[in-house]
Short mmCIF file of C-alpha atoms in Angstrom, two decimals:
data_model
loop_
_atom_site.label_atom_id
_atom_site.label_comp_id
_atom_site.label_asym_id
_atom_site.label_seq_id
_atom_site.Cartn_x
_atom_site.Cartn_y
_atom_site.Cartn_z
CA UNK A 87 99.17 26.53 -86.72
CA UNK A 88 102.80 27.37 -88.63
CA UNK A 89 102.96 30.34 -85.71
CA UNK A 90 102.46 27.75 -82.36
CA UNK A 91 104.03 25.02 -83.95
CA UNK A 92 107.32 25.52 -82.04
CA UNK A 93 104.95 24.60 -78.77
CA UNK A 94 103.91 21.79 -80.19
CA UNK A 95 105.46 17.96 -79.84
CA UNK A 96 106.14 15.69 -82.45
CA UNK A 97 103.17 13.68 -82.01
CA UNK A 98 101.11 16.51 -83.18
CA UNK A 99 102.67 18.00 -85.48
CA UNK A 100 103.55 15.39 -87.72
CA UNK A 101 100.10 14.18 -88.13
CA UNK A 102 99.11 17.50 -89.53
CA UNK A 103 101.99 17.33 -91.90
CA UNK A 104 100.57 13.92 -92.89
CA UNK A 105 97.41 14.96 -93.64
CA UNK A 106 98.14 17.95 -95.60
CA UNK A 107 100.70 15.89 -97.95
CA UNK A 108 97.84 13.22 -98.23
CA UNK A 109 95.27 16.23 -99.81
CA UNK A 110 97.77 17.59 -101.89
CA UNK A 111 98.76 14.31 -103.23
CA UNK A 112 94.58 13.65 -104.49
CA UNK A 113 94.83 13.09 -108.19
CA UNK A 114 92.17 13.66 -110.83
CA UNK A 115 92.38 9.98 -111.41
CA UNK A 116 91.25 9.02 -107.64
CA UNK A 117 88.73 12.27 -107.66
CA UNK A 118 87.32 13.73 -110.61
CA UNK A 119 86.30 16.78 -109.43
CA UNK A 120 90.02 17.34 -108.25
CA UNK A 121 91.36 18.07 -111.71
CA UNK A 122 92.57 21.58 -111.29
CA UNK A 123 95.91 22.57 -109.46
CA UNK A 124 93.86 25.45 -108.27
CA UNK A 125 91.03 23.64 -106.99
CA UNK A 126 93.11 20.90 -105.20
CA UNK A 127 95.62 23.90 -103.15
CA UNK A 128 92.15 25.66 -102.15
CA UNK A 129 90.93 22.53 -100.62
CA UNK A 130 93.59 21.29 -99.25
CA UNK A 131 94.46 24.23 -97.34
CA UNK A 132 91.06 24.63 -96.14
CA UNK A 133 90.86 21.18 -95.07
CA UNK A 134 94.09 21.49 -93.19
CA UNK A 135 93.27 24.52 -91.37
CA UNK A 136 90.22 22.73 -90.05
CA UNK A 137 91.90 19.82 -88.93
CA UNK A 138 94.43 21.64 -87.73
CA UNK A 139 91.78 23.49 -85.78
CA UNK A 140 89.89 20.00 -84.07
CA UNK A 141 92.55 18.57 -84.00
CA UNK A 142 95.50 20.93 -81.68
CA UNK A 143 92.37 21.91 -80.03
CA UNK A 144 92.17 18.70 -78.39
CA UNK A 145 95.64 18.88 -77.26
CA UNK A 146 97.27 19.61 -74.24
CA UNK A 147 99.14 22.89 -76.33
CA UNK A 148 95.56 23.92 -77.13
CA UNK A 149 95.53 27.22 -74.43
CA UNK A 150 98.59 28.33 -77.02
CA UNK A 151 95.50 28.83 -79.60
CA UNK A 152 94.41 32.57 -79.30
CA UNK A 153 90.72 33.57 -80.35
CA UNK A 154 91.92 35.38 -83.44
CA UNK A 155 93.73 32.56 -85.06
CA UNK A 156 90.52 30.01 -83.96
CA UNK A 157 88.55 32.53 -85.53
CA UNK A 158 90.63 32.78 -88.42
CA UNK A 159 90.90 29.59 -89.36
CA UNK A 160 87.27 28.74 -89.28
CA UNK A 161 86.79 31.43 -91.48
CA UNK A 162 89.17 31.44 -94.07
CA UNK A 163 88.26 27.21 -93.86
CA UNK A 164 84.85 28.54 -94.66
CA UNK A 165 85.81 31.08 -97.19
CA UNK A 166 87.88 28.46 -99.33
CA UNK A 167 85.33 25.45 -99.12
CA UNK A 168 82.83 27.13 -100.69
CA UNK A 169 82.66 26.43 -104.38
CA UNK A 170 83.19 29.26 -106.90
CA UNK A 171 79.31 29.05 -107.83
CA UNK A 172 77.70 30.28 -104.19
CA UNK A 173 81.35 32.37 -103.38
CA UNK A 174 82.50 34.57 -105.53
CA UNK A 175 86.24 35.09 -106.68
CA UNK A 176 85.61 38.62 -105.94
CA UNK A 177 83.41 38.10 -103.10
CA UNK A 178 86.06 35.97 -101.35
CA UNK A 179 88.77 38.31 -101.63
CA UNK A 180 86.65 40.80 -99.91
CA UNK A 181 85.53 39.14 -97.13
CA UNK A 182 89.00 37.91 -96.38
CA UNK A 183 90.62 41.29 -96.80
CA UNK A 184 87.61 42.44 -94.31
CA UNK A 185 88.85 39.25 -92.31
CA UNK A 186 92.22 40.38 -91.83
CA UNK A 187 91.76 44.12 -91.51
CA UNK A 188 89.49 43.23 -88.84
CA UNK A 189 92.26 41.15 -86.64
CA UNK A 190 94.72 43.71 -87.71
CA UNK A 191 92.59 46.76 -86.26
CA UNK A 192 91.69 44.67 -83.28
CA UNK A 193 92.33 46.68 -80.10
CA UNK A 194 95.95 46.68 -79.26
CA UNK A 195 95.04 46.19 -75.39
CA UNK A 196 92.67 42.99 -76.26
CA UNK A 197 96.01 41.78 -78.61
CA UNK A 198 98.28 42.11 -75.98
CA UNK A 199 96.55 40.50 -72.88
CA UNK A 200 95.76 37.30 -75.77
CA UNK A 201 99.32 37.38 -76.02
CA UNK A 202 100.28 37.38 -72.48
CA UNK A 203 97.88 34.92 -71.62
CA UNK A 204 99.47 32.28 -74.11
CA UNK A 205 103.07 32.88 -73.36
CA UNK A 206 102.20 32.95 -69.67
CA UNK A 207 100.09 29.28 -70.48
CA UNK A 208 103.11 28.06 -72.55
CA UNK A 209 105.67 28.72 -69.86
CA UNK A 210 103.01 26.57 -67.49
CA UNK A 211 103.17 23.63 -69.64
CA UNK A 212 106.35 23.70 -70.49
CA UNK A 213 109.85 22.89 -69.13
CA UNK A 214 113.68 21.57 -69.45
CA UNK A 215 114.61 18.48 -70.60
CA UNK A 216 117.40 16.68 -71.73
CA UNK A 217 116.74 15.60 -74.94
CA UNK A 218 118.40 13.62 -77.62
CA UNK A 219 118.90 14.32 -81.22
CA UNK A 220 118.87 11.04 -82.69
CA UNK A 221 120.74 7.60 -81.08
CA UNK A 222 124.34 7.81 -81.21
CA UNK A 223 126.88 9.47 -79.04
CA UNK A 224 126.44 11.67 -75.96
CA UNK A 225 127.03 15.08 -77.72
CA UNK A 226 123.63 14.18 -79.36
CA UNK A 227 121.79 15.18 -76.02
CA UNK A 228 121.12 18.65 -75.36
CA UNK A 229 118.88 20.62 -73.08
CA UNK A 230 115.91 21.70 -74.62
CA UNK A 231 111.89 22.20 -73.87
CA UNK A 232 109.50 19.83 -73.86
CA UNK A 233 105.77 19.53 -72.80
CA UNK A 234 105.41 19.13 -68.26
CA UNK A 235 103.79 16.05 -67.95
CA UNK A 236 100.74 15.93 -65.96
CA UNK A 237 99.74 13.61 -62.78
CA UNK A 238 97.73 10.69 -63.62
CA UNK A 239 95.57 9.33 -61.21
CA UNK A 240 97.71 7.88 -58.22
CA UNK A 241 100.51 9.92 -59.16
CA UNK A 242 102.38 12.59 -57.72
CA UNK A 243 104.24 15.61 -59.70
CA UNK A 244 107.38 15.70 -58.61
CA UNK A 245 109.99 18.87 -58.81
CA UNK A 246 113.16 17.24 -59.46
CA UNK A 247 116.16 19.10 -57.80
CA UNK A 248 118.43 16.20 -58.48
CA UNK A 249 118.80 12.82 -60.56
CA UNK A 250 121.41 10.11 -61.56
CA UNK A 251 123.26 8.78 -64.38
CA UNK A 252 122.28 4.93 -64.42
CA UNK A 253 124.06 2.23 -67.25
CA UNK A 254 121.02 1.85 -68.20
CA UNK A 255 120.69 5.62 -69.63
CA UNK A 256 124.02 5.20 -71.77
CA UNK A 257 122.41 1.92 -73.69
CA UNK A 258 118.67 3.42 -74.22
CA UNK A 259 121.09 6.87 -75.74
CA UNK A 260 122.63 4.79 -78.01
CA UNK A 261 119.18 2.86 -78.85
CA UNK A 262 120.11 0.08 -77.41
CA UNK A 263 117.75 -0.30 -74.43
CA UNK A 264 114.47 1.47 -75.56
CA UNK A 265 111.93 2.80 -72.92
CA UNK A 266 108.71 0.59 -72.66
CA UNK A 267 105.72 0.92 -74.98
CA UNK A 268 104.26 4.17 -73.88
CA UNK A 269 106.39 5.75 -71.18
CA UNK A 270 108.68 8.82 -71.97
CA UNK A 271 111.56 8.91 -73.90
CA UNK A 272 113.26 10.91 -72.24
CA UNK A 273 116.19 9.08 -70.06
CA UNK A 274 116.58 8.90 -66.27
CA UNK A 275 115.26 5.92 -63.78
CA UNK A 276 115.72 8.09 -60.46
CA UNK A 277 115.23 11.61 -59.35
CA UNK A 278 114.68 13.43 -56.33
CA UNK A 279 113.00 16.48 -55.60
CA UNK A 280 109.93 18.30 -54.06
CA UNK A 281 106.26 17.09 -54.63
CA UNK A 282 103.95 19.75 -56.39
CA UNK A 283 100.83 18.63 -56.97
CA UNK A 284 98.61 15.29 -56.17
CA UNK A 285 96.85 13.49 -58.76
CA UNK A 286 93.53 11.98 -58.17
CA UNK A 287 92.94 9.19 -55.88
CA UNK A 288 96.49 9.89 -54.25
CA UNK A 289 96.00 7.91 -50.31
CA UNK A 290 99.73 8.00 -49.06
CA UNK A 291 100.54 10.20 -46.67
CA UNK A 292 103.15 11.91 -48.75
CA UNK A 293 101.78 16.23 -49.39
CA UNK A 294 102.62 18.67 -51.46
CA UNK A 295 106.15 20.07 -50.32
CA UNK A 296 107.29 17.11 -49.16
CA UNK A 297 110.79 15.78 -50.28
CA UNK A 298 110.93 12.43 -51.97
CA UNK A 299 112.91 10.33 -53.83
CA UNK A 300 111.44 8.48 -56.58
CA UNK A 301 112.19 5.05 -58.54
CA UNK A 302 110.95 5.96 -62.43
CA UNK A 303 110.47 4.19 -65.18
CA UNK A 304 112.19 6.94 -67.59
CA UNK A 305 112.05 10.79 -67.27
CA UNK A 306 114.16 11.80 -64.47
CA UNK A 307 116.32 14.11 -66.55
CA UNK A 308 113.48 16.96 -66.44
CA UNK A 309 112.74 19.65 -64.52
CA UNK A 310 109.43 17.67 -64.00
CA UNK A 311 108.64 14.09 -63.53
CA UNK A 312 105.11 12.01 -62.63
CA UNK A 313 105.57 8.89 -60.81
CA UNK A 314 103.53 6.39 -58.68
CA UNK A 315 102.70 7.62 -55.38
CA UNK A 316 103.85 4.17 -54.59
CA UNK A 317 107.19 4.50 -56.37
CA UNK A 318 107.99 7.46 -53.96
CA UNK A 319 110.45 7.32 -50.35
CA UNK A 320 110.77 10.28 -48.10
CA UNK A 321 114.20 12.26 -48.46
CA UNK A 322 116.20 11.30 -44.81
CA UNK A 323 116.48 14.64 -42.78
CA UNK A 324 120.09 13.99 -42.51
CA UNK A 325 120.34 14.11 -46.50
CA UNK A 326 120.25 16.37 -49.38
CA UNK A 327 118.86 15.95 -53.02
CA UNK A 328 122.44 14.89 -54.33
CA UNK A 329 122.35 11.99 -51.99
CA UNK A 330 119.16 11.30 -52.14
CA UNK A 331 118.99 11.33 -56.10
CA UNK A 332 121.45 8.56 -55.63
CA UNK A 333 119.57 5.77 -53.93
CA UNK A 334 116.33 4.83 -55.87
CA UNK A 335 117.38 3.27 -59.21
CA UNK A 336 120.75 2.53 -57.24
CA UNK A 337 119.89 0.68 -54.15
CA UNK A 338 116.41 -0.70 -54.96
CA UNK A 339 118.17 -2.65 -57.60
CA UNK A 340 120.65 -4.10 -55.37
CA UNK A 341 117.85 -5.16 -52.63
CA UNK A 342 115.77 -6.57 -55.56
CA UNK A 343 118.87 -9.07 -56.59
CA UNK A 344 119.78 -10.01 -53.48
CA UNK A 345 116.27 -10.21 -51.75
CA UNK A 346 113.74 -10.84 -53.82
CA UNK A 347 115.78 -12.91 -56.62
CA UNK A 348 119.15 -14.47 -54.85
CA UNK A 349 117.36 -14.50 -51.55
CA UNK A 350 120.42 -14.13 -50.01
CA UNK A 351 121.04 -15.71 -46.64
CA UNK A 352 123.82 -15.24 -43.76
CA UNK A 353 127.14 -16.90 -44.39
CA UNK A 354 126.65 -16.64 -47.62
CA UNK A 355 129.30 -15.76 -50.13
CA UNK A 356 128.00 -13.30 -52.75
CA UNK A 357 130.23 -12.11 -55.72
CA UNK A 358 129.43 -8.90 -57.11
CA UNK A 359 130.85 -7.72 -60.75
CA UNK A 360 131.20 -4.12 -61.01
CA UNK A 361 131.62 -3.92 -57.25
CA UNK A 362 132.42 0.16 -57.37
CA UNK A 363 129.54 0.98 -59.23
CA UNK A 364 126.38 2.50 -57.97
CA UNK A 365 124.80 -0.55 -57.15
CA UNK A 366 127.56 -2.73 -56.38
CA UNK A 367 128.72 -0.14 -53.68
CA UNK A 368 125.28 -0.55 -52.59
CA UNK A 369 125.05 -4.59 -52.36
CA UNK A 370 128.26 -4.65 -50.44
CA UNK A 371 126.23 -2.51 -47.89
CA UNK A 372 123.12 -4.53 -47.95
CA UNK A 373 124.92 -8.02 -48.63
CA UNK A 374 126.79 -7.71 -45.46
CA UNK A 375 123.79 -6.04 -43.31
CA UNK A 376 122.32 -9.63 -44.24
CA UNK A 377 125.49 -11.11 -42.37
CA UNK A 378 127.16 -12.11 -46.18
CA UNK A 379 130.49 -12.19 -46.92
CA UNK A 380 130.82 -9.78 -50.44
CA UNK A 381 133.92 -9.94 -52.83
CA UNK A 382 133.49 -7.80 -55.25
CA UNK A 383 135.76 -7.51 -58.72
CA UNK A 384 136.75 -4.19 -60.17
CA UNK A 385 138.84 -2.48 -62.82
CA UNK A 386 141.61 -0.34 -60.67
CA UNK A 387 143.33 -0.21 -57.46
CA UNK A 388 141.48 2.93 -56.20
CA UNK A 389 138.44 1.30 -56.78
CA UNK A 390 139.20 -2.18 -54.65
CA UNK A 391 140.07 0.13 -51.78
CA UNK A 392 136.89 2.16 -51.92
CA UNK A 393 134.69 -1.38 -51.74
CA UNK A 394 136.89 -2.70 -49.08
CA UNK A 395 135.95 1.00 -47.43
CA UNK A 396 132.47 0.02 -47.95
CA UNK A 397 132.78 -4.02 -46.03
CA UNK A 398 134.01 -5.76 -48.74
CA UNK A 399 136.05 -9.48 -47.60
CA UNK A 400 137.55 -9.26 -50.99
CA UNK A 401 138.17 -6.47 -53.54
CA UNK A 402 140.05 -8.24 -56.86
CA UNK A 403 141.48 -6.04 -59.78
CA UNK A 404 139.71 -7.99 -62.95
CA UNK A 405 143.34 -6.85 -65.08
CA UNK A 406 145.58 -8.70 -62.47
CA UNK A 407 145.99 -12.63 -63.04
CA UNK A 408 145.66 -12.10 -66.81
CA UNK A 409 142.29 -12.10 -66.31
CA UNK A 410 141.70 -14.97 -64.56
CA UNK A 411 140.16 -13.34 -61.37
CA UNK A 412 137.83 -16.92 -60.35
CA UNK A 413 141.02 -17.98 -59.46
CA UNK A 414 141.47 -14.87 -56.90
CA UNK A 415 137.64 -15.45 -56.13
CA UNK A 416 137.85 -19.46 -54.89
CA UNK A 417 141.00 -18.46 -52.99
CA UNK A 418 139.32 -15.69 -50.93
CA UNK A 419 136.39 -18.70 -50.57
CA UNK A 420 138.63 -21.50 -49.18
CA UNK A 421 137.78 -23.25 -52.41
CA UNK A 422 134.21 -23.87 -52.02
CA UNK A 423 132.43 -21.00 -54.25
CA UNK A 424 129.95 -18.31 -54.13
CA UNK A 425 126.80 -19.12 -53.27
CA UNK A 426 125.44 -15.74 -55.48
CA UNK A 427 126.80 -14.00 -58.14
CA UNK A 428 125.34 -10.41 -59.02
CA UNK A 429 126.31 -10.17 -62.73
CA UNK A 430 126.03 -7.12 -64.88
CA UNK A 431 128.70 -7.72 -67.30
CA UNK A 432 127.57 -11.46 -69.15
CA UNK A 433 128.91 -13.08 -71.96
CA UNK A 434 132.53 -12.03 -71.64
CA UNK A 435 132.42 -12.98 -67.55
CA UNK A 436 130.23 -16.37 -68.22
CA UNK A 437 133.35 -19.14 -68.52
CA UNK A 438 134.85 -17.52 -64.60
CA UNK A 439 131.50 -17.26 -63.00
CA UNK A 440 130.94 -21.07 -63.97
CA UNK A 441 134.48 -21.64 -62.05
CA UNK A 442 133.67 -19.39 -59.16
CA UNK A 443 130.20 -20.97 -58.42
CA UNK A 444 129.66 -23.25 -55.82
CA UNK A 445 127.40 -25.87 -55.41
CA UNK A 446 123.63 -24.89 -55.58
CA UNK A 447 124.96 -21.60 -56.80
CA UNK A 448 122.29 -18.63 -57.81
CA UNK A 449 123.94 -16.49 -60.65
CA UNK A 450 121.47 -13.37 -61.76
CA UNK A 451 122.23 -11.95 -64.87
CA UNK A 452 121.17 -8.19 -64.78
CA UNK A 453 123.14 -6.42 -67.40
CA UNK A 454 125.00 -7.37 -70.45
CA UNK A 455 128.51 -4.86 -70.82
CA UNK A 456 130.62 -7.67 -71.62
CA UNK A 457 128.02 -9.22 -74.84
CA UNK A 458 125.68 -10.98 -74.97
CA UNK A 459 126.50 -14.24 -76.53
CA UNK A 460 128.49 -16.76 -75.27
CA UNK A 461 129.79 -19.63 -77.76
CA UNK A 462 130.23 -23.05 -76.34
CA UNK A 463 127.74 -22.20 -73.46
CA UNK A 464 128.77 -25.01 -71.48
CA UNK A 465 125.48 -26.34 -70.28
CA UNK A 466 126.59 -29.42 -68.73
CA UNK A 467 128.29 -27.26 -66.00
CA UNK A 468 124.86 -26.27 -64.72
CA UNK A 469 123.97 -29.65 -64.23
CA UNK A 470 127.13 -30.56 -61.92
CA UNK A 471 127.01 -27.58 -59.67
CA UNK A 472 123.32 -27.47 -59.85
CA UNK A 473 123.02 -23.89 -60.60
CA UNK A 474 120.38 -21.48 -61.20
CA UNK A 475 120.82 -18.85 -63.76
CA UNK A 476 118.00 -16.31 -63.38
CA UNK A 477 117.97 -12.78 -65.96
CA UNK A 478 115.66 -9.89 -64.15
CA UNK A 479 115.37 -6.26 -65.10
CA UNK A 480 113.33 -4.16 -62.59
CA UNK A 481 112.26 -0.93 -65.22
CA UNK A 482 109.85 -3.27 -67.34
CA UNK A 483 108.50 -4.75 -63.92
CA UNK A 484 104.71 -4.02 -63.05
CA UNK A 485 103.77 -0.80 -60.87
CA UNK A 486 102.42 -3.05 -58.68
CA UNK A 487 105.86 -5.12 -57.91
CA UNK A 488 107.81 -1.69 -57.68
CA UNK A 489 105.50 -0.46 -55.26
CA UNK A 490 105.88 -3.88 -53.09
CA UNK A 491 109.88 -3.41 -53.55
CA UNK A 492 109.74 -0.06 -52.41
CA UNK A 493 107.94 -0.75 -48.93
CA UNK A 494 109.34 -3.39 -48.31
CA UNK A 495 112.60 -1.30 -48.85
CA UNK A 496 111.22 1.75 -46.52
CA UNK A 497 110.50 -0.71 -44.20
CA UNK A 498 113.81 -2.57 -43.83
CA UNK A 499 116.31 -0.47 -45.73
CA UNK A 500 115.57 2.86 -45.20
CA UNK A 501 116.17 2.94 -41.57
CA UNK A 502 119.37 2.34 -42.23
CA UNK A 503 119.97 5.00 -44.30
CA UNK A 504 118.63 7.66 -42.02
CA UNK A 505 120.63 6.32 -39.17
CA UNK A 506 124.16 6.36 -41.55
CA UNK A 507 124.65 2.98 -41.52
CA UNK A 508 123.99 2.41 -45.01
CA UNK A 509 125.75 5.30 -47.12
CA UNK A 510 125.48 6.15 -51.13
CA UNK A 511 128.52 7.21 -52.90
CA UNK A 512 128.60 10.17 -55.09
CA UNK A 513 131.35 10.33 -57.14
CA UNK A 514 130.43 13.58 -58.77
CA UNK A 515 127.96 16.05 -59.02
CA UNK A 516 127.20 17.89 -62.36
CA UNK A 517 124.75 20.91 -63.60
CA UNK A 518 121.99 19.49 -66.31
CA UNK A 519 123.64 20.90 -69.11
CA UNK A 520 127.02 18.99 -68.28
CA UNK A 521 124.81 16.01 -69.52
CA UNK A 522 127.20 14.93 -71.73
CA UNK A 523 130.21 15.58 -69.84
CA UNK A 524 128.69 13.25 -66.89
CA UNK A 525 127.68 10.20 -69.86
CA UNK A 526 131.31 10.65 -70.78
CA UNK A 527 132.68 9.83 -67.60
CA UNK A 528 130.46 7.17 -66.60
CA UNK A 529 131.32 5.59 -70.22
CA UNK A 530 134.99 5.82 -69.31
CA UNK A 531 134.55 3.58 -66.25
CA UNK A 532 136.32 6.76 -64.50
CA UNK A 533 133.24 6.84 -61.78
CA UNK A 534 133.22 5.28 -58.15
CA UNK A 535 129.85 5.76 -57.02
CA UNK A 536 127.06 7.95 -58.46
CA UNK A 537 127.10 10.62 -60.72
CA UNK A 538 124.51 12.73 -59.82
CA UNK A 539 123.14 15.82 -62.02
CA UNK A 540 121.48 18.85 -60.75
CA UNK A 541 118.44 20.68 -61.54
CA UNK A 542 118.43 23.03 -58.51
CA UNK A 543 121.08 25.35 -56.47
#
């Protein structure tokens, strides 16, 4: 067990740890027949080598198990069980120096293919991963190897060539925004890649080899991933895995606010905070496909340009005006208001987006950068302007509504994107082990578009 524990995860090992420290911890007091240091070592490590035995046998790391250590431990378990009485001192010491002359003397060839055959069974199960020390800063990720998940029924095994650095990632790194009971820890909400094997009960038309791009509830920064058949879009022709690694998380988000929550209509005037973002780049697309008018606000020059690039009526620098961009935002409206407001940043944005809301107003609250309390919240505003206030995630959502959001999606959105109407932004493209390089930059507000990491030349 101490040999194959490096191939073993935490949730493994640790209960073994657990239930040697329990044995060793018996006390004559609690069991009598426990008095002697002597006695309680022998049992105890005879007890733990047969757990140890059941109990990474029923693990996915059991093929690392060769016959001579299962052999092993069920003898020496056997050899120091037995009391004194029916084995021996001297009896036990022989049979285990017979046990271990025996494995010692074992054929070398026999030795040797055992040994091949778990390293080559290791490698199989086993792959990259960013993974993260402890909560804290980005130089606590690192790449490392972790256990290849395995296709659940309905899901698909997906090669990921490229994924995406998402807000989201930077809040659940600093233990902030934890996965949902259950799921992987390990970060990521979008990857693209190559399908590799089916699970059971699969009925899309999606096949092994195909290229997809996948909307995931965590684990995109692996070499690996399993997702929902029905989380899963085919990669456009005209794009590779960089772009396509930057649409899932990206622009299903964007459709879900203004579709399924705002239900944004034409004329409408939607504000968008963040506008140069991943998603904000992609709701100027969508918002004006819908025949809206987007302003967007942002933090530099360079960036108001790039969403005006993109179809934006308004692009307004949130550091000009002393602040005081609603003022900027009912000007570009004629006075009347937004009719949406996409907000990511909350508390520190909630006094302006009461000023910039119009009548009937839908503001949906998606993110929280800017706090998450707001003193004073001045409640009787919502009752003049009649506005709805509406907080939505889409990770914790059921598989069930992600799978609606995604066809509906492929059948509305995606066309676009394969004819070139609709384009994703990558602002940069990193290696997996620049990991913390690319959180850096995205924490620095330095990014316009995606940041995209690869996995594959």
């Amino acid at each position: 067990t101490g040999i194959n524990a490096e191939y073993m995860g935490a949730e493994t090992r640790e209960p073994l740890l657990r239930d040697l420290c329990f044995i060793l911890d018996l006390r004559g007091s609690r069991a009598p027949g426990l008095k002697s240091s002597w006695v309680r070592c022998r049992v105890a490590f005879g007890v733990w080598v047969l757990i140890s035995a059941l109990r990474v046998g029923k693990e996915p790391h059991s093929a690392v198990i060769s016959p001579y250590s299962t052999a092993s431990a069920s003898s020496i378990s056997f050899l120091f069980l037995m009391p004194h009485q029916l084995v021996p001192p001297c009896f036990r010491c022989g049979l285990l120096t017979v046990l271990c002359v025996a494995v010692l003397v074992a054929p070398a060839s026999c030795r040797y293919q055992c040994s091949v055959a778990t390293e080559s069974s290791c490698a199989e199960m086993m792959m990259d991963a960013v993974l993260l020390k402890e909560p804290g800063p980005a130089t606590n990720m690192h790449v490392g190897l972790t256990e290849k998940p395995t296709p659940k029924p309905g899901e698909l095994l997906v090669e990921v060539h490229a994924t995406a650095i998402n807000r989201a990632d930077t809040l659940q790194r600093k233990g902030m925004y934890s996965p949902p009971p259950g799921t992987t820890a390990i970060m990521g909400l979008e990857a693209a890649g190559v399908v590799v094997q089916r699970g059971q009960g699969c009925t899309s038309e999606i096949k092994e080899g195909d290229g997809v791009m996948c909307l995931l509830i965590g684990g995109g920064y692996a070499e690996f991933v399993a997702v929902p058949e029905g989380h899963c879009m085919p990669v456009p022709e005209s794009f590779d895995f960089i772009q396509a690694a930057a649409v899932p998380e990206t622009w299903l988000t964007a459709y879900q606010l203004l579709h399924f929550v705002a239900k944004v209509k034409a004329g409408d005037w939607v504000l968008v905070h963040a506008g140069a973002s991943g998603v904000g780049i992609a709701a100027i697309q969508l918002a004006t496909a819908a025949g809206a008018h987007a302003i967007v606000t942002v933090s530099s020059p360079d960036k108001a340009r790039a969403c005006m690039d993109f179809g934006a009526k308004a692009a307004i620098n949130r550091h000009e005006e002393g602040g005081a961009w609603d003022k900027k935002v009912l000007e570009a409206t004629g006075g009347s208001g937004v009719n949406v407001i996409l907000d990511c940043i909350g508390a520190s944005y909630a006094g302006h987006n009461f000023n910039a809301a119009a009548l009937d107003a839908v503001w949906v609250v998606y993110g929280l950068m800017g706090g998450v309390s707001v003193p004073d919240f001045p409640m009787g505003a919502i009752l003049r302007k009649r506005l709805q206030i509406i907080g939505t995630t889409l990770r914790t959502r059921s598989d069930a509504y992600k799978s609606e959001l995604v066809a509906d999606f492929k059948r509305t959105a995606l066309p676009r994107l394969v004819s070139g109407e609709f384009r994703p932004h990558v602002d940069s493209h990193l290696p997996l082990d620049k990991i913390v390089s690319a959180h850096q930059r995205m924490e620095a507000n330095l990014n316009t578009g995606k940041i995209v990491l690869t996995l594959k030349a």
